[in-house]
């Protein structure tokens, strides 16, 4: 098949080279963006009298038909034509003749490819934003549903202090709030138009980039044409967002895996989100959680891979930059799966609050509160710490916990203890007493939930703004 760029060559491309350099297998998913960019470019060319109105109309009509064919799965993609851009342009020229050959006037595949990816990433940010918000909603819903449940909080995976289950859930909400904030920067840097940069130096035609910018809904145009075709910072930033959100979901997955074991027995995942064993009939495996945890490393790989690819590239475009797409496409698919399935799992799981409370009644998670009690009586905290440590040691030897001791036992340990000590170190008191702004007291967690709902309102307004921009561009 003759290449659209083959005039300088005296022989055809080796088949192995065609297979190695082709990107159509993965960049075909940008067809809508490529067609939208080409329609805008043709419209601008006609406005500037670079092509005729008749050519513009033929191009736009031809591209519309091609999009319809691709939508229906009726478009035969060719590896020999390398990528989505050349596949569409060749079909257009075959369909409408010379007018199709004029479409590429005043642009290069370098700025064409770049504008496609910018638009695709903008669209992906909208999708990711919606999924992050739905996950945040699932966390708030679960925190409200189990608002009275008290659970052990951990450090070093050892029971440390009691916390409300809702407090634990809202910690993940805060992580996702930061993830959403990162999307703001991704969209900002994806929302810059490279079209008009040409191969690297701009165009000798009298093109109107501002008009094309308006048609494609971009907020800005790259100041520098060399930067325009070589910039992939926004892709790196998206992969950074993807890596961080996957890390947060992986941490949650790890906890769900632990909590669903018989050893913890804190939760039960819904059957719909688990699998069985081919040999052990009793098994209920948290495979989804394990896959999210596993796919996190894969997402990290895409980030590190692109950073490594870009680090040694001279300006401007190099074929290495074709490696920007497979990673981000896979990351988009992976994060989509992870966020959507985690939201469903959190909504569907059952929380064994009674068992969580029973665990706390049988351990020393209230020891810090006992030390605080003494410190509030005027005992230096380090001395109080030692007194409580000795009391814990005493209980371990007797096979009991602090709440099993009598007031007389406490007074024998230290004359700073009074009759109110047992009330002061009850699990409920430990929760209620931590009522500082970011604490786990019920009123604090309720405020966190209410603030979270307000955050979601703001995030949904931002998504609506992004969506309006993306949907204003019609392919």
XYZ file of C-alpha atoms in Angstrom, residues 16 91 130 152 180 197 221 251 266 268 277 302 314 408:
14
model
C 8.366 -6.161 10.141
C -10.165 6.645 3.577
C -17.212 11.209 38.006
C -9.859 -0.772 66.587
C -9.699 14.991 42.571
C 2.400 24.173 15.772
C -2.930 27.944 22.824
C -4.490 0.391 50.702
C -14.754 -7.308 60.738
C -18.159 -9.682 54.879
C -11.829 -22.043 44.841
C 3.209 3.186 33.120
C 15.796 16.126 22.428
C -9.479 -0.508 94.408
